[in-house]
Every structure is written in structure tokens, then in C-alpha cells.
Amino acid sequence: MGAKRVGIAVKKEPFKKSSTEVIIAALNEEEGIGHTISELNQTLKNPRILVVDGRSKDKTVQVARDLGAKVVLQHGLGKGDAIASALKQIDFETDYVVITDADYTYPAEYIPEMIRILNQNPNVGMVCGNRFSGYLNLNGLNSFFYFGNRVIAFTHNFLNGVALVDPLTGLRVVRAKILRNWQVKSKGFDIEVELNHQVEREGFGIVEIPIQYRERLGEKKLGFRNSVEIFRRIMSEATY
């Protein structure tokens, strides 16, 4: 099944109540983690938030706990390993899992609409925040990062047949049942590519909605080495 792309305006009316958990992978994110959790608490009315910390050397853990998040210390390394650790702790009653970043780049205001789409469309397995469609400005993305994402998106779509404008977005809402039996192979930032294919293999479609993307708070961690890692994952998923 090819990924389904739609442009949906964010609506402000109440959405159907469902059980939602939030997963945040964090490493030295004390500048952004507090803003991120506070916004999630306000928008989603105090959801269960699980922060997987990769042995931060700053106050990330303290800030997260002070704001009511459950913090699990990561034993391995990388974002993929962190997400895999978090998935083992999803509550059985959870309907949807929100995956977002700790650096305050992804506004939580879009999440209720993403949940609403899943509530109303049983064939959709994941809703993603698309940073590139309907964009008003690109202040949060430097030119190299933007170009690299476009190249990766083209390669991802051409080789894997999962047609997404923004396949590496860090803001996603996924049906929990898709994640419960997922045997994660990715260790790093290639986790998004593998997740796209996990949703498709489970027989669900993917919807993207346009979002705004803020400048991150704190030090950027994604670099050229991670791009190589992502391309390798695209190639391995193409031969799955």
C-alpha cells in the first residue's frame, strides 16, 4: 500500500477521547525538554509521557521528572535504541503513541488533529507532521539540512515506494497495536525510515499534515554520519 498524503487544516474543535502515550528520546536537552513537556501537558491534558534518556550530562532528567514525566535511563545508544526501549513499556490500554523530539521544534498543537484523523480513519496507521508542505518560512531549517532531507525523501520514495514528502519527520502519532510486536532493528536516526515500513507492512496507510517547524533549543545532533546511516536503512528496507 502506498502512503497516503493529504493536506488537512488543523481544526480546533474537541476530539474524541482516546488513550494516548507520548515517547520522547532525549540526550542533553535541558534547554528544550521543559518547554516540550509543558506544551504537551497543556495540549493533551496531562498525558502519560515517557522520556528515554541517553545518559544526559545536564539537567534533562531532573527537568522531565519535575514536570511529571516518567524517565527511563537508556542502556544502549542512539534514537532508535531509545524508541525500542520505550515501546516495551506501552500500556496495554493505549490506543495511540505520540513520538516527538525533546528540542521544542515540533508544536504540540497539531497532535489533537492527528489523533482525530486516526479516530475517523481505521485504515490509517500513522499520521505524520510534514515540515515541507504549506510552509510559511524555513527559519527552523538551514539550507544544507533542507537539501539533505529532499534528497533523502526522493531516494526513500523511489527505492521503497513509500511516498512521503517528509519521511524523516520527528512528529508522529501511531496506532499502538502497530508498535507492540515491532522488532526494531535501527539504532540511530534511521528509526523513522524503518517505522514508515513497519506501518506499511502491517497493512495501514500513512497520512501527512502540514506543520510549522521551530528552531531547536539546544545543540543539534544530526550530522553527515547520520545521513549515511539513514541511506543504509533505506537500502536495507528496499530489499526487505
Coordinates of C-alpha atoms in Angstrom, one line a residue:
M1 CA 0.0 0.0 0.0
G2 CA 1.4 3.4 -1.0
A3 CA 1.5 6.0 1.6
K4 CA -1.4 8.4 1.5
R5 CA -0.7 12.1 1.5
V6 CA -3.4 14.7 2.3
G7 CA -3.4 18.4 3.2
I8 CA -5.6 18.9 6.2
A9 CA -6.1 22.1 8.0
V10 CA -5.8 21.9 11.8
K11 CA -9.2 22.3 13.5
K12 CA -9.8 23.4 17.0
E13 CA -13.0 21.6 17.9
P14 CA -12.8 18.9 20.6
F15 CA -11.6 15.5 19.6
K16 CA -12.7 12.0 20.6
K17 CA -11.2 10.9 23.9
S18 CA -8.6 8.1 23.5
S19 CA -5.8 6.7 25.5
T20 CA -2.5 8.4 24.3
E21 CA 1.1 8.0 25.4
V22 CA 4.0 10.2 24.4
I23 CA 7.5 8.9 23.8
I24 CA 10.5 11.4 23.8
A25 CA 14.1 10.3 23.2
A26 CA 16.4 12.8 24.9
L27 CA 20.1 13.4 25.3
N28 CA 21.4 16.7 26.8
E29 CA 18.1 18.5 26.1
E30 CA 17.6 20.6 29.2
E31 CA 17.0 23.8 27.1
G32 CA 14.1 22.3 25.2
I33 CA 12.7 19.4 27.2
G34 CA 10.8 21.6 29.8
H35 CA 9.1 23.6 27.1
T36 CA 8.3 20.4 25.2
I37 CA 6.7 18.6 28.1
S38 CA 4.8 21.7 29.4
E39 CA 3.2 22.2 25.9
L40 CA 2.3 18.5 25.7
N41 CA 0.7 18.6 29.1
Q42 CA -1.3 21.7 28.3
T43 CA -2.4 20.5 24.8
L44 CA -3.2 16.8 25.7
K45 CA -4.4 17.4 29.2
N46 CA -1.5 15.7 31.1
P47 CA -1.0 12.5 29.0
R48 CA 1.4 9.7 30.1
I49 CA 4.8 10.9 28.9
L50 CA 7.8 8.6 28.8
V51 CA 11.3 10.2 28.4
V52 CA 14.1 7.8 27.4
D53 CA 17.3 9.5 28.4
G54 CA 20.6 8.5 26.8
R55 CA 22.7 9.3 29.9
S56 CA 22.5 13.1 29.7
K57 CA 25.1 15.1 31.5
D58 CA 22.9 18.2 32.0
K59 CA 19.6 18.7 33.9
T60 CA 17.4 16.9 31.3
V61 CA 16.3 14.1 33.6
Q62 CA 15.6 16.5 36.5
V63 CA 13.5 18.9 34.4
A64 CA 11.5 16.0 32.9
R65 CA 10.7 14.4 36.2
D66 CA 9.8 17.8 37.8
L67 CA 7.1 18.2 35.1
G68 CA 5.6 14.7 35.8
A69 CA 7.2 12.7 33.0
K70 CA 8.4 9.1 33.7
V71 CA 12.1 8.9 32.9
V72 CA 13.8 5.7 31.8
L73 CA 17.6 5.6 31.5
Q74 CA 18.7 4.2 28.2
H75 CA 21.2 1.3 28.3
G76 CA 22.2 1.4 24.6
L77 CA 23.0 4.3 22.3
G78 CA 21.0 6.2 19.6
K79 CA 17.5 7.3 18.9
G80 CA 16.4 4.0 17.5
D81 CA 17.6 2.2 20.6
A82 CA 15.7 4.7 22.8
I83 CA 12.4 4.2 20.9
A84 CA 12.8 0.5 21.1
S85 CA 13.3 0.7 24.8
A86 CA 10.2 2.9 25.2
L87 CA 8.0 0.6 23.1
K88 CA 8.5 -2.2 25.7
Q89 CA 6.6 -0.1 28.2
I90 CA 3.5 0.8 26.2
D91 CA 0.4 0.3 28.4
F92 CA -2.0 -2.4 27.1
E93 CA -4.9 0.1 27.1
T94 CA -3.1 2.7 25.0
D95 CA -4.7 3.4 21.6
Y96 CA -2.1 5.8 20.1
V97 CA 1.5 6.6 20.7
V98 CA 2.9 10.1 20.0
I99 CA 6.6 10.2 19.1
T100 CA 8.2 13.7 19.2
D101 CA 11.5 15.3 19.8
A102 CA 12.8 16.9 23.0
D103 CA 14.1 20.1 21.5
Y104 CA 10.8 22.0 21.2
T105 CA 10.9 22.0 17.3
Y106 CA 7.5 20.3 16.9
P107 CA 4.4 22.3 18.1
A108 CA 2.1 20.1 20.1
E109 CA -1.0 21.9 18.8
Y110 CA -1.1 19.6 15.8
I111 CA -1.4 16.4 17.8
P112 CA -5.2 16.6 18.5
E113 CA -5.9 16.8 14.8
M114 CA -3.5 13.9 14.1
I115 CA -5.4 11.8 16.7
R116 CA -8.7 12.8 15.2
I117 CA -7.6 11.5 11.8
L118 CA -6.8 8.1 13.3
N119 CA -10.1 8.1 15.1
Q120 CA -12.0 8.7 11.9
N121 CA -10.0 6.5 9.5
P122 CA -9.4 2.9 10.6
N123 CA -7.2 2.2 7.6
V124 CA -4.7 4.9 8.5
G125 CA -2.0 3.6 10.8
M126 CA 0.2 6.7 11.3
V127 CA -0.2 10.4 10.9
C128 CA 3.0 12.5 10.4
G129 CA 3.8 16.2 10.7
N130 CA 5.1 17.4 7.3
R131 CA 7.6 20.2 7.6
F132 CA 7.8 21.0 3.9
S133 CA 4.2 21.4 2.6
G134 CA 2.4 24.6 3.2
Y135 CA 5.5 26.1 4.9
L136 CA 5.4 29.8 5.7
N137 CA 9.1 30.0 6.4
L138 CA 12.1 27.8 6.9
N139 CA 13.7 29.5 9.8
G140 CA 14.0 26.2 11.7
L141 CA 15.8 24.5 8.8
N142 CA 19.2 25.6 7.4
S143 CA 19.7 25.2 3.7
F144 CA 22.0 22.1 4.0
F145 CA 19.5 20.3 6.2
Y146 CA 16.6 21.2 3.9
F147 CA 18.5 20.0 0.8
G148 CA 19.6 16.8 2.5
N149 CA 16.0 16.0 3.5
R150 CA 14.8 16.5 0.0
V151 CA 17.4 14.1 -1.4
I152 CA 16.6 11.5 1.3
A153 CA 12.9 11.9 0.6
F154 CA 13.4 11.3 -3.2
T155 CA 15.6 8.2 -2.5
H156 CA 13.1 6.9 0.1
N157 CA 10.1 7.2 -2.3
F158 CA 11.9 5.9 -5.4
L159 CA 13.5 2.8 -3.7
N160 CA 10.9 1.9 -1.1
G161 CA 7.6 3.1 -2.7
V162 CA 6.5 4.8 0.5
A163 CA 5.5 8.2 -1.0
L164 CA 6.1 10.7 1.8
V165 CA 7.0 14.4 1.4
D166 CA 8.8 14.3 4.8
P167 CA 9.8 10.7 5.6
L168 CA 12.2 11.8 8.4
T169 CA 9.8 13.9 10.4
G170 CA 10.1 13.6 14.2
L171 CA 6.4 14.2 14.9
R172 CA 4.2 11.1 14.5
V173 CA 1.1 9.6 16.0
V174 CA 0.9 5.8 15.5
R175 CA -1.6 3.2 16.4
A176 CA -0.2 1.3 19.4
K177 CA -1.1 -2.1 18.0
I178 CA 1.3 -1.5 15.1
L179 CA 4.2 -0.9 17.5
R180 CA 3.6 -3.7 20.1
N181 CA 5.1 -6.5 18.1
W182 CA 7.7 -4.4 16.1
Q183 CA 11.2 -5.8 16.4
V184 CA 13.2 -2.7 15.9
K185 CA 16.5 -3.0 14.0
S186 CA 17.5 0.7 13.8
K187 CA 19.8 2.1 16.5
G188 CA 20.0 5.7 15.4
F189 CA 18.2 8.3 13.3
D190 CA 17.3 5.7 10.7
I191 CA 14.4 4.7 13.0
E192 CA 11.9 6.9 11.1
V193 CA 12.6 5.1 7.8
E194 CA 12.1 1.7 9.5
L195 CA 8.9 2.9 11.1
N196 CA 7.4 4.0 7.8
H197 CA 7.9 0.5 6.5
Q198 CA 6.6 -1.1 9.7
V199 CA 3.3 0.7 9.2
E200 CA 3.0 -0.3 5.6
R201 CA 3.9 -3.9 6.3
E202 CA 1.1 -4.0 8.8
G203 CA -1.3 -3.0 6.0
F204 CA -2.0 0.6 7.0
G205 CA -1.8 3.8 5.2
I206 CA 0.1 6.9 6.3
V207 CA -1.3 10.5 6.2
E208 CA 0.8 13.7 6.4
I209 CA -0.5 17.0 7.6
P210 CA 1.4 20.3 7.1
I211 CA 3.0 21.7 10.2
Q212 CA 5.3 24.6 11.2
Y213 CA 8.8 23.8 12.5
R214 CA 10.5 25.8 15.1
E215 CA 14.2 26.5 15.6
R216 CA 15.5 23.9 18.0
L217 CA 16.6 24.8 21.6
G218 CA 20.0 23.4 22.3
E219 CA 22.7 21.8 20.3
K220 CA 21.9 20.0 17.1
K221 CA 22.9 16.3 17.0
L222 CA 22.0 15.2 13.4
G223 CA 25.1 15.2 11.1
F224 CA 26.6 13.7 7.9
R225 CA 27.3 10.4 9.6
N226 CA 23.6 10.1 10.4
S227 CA 22.7 10.7 6.7
V228 CA 24.9 7.7 5.7
E229 CA 23.1 5.6 8.4
I230 CA 19.7 6.7 7.0
F231 CA 20.6 5.8 3.4
R232 CA 21.8 2.4 4.5
R233 CA 18.4 1.8 6.2
I234 CA 16.6 2.9 3.0
M235 CA 18.6 0.4 1.0
S236 CA 18.0 -2.4 3.5
E237 CA 14.3 -1.8 3.7
A238 CA 14.2 -1.8 -0.1
T239 CA 15.3 -5.4 -0.1
Y240 CA 13.2 -6.5 2.9

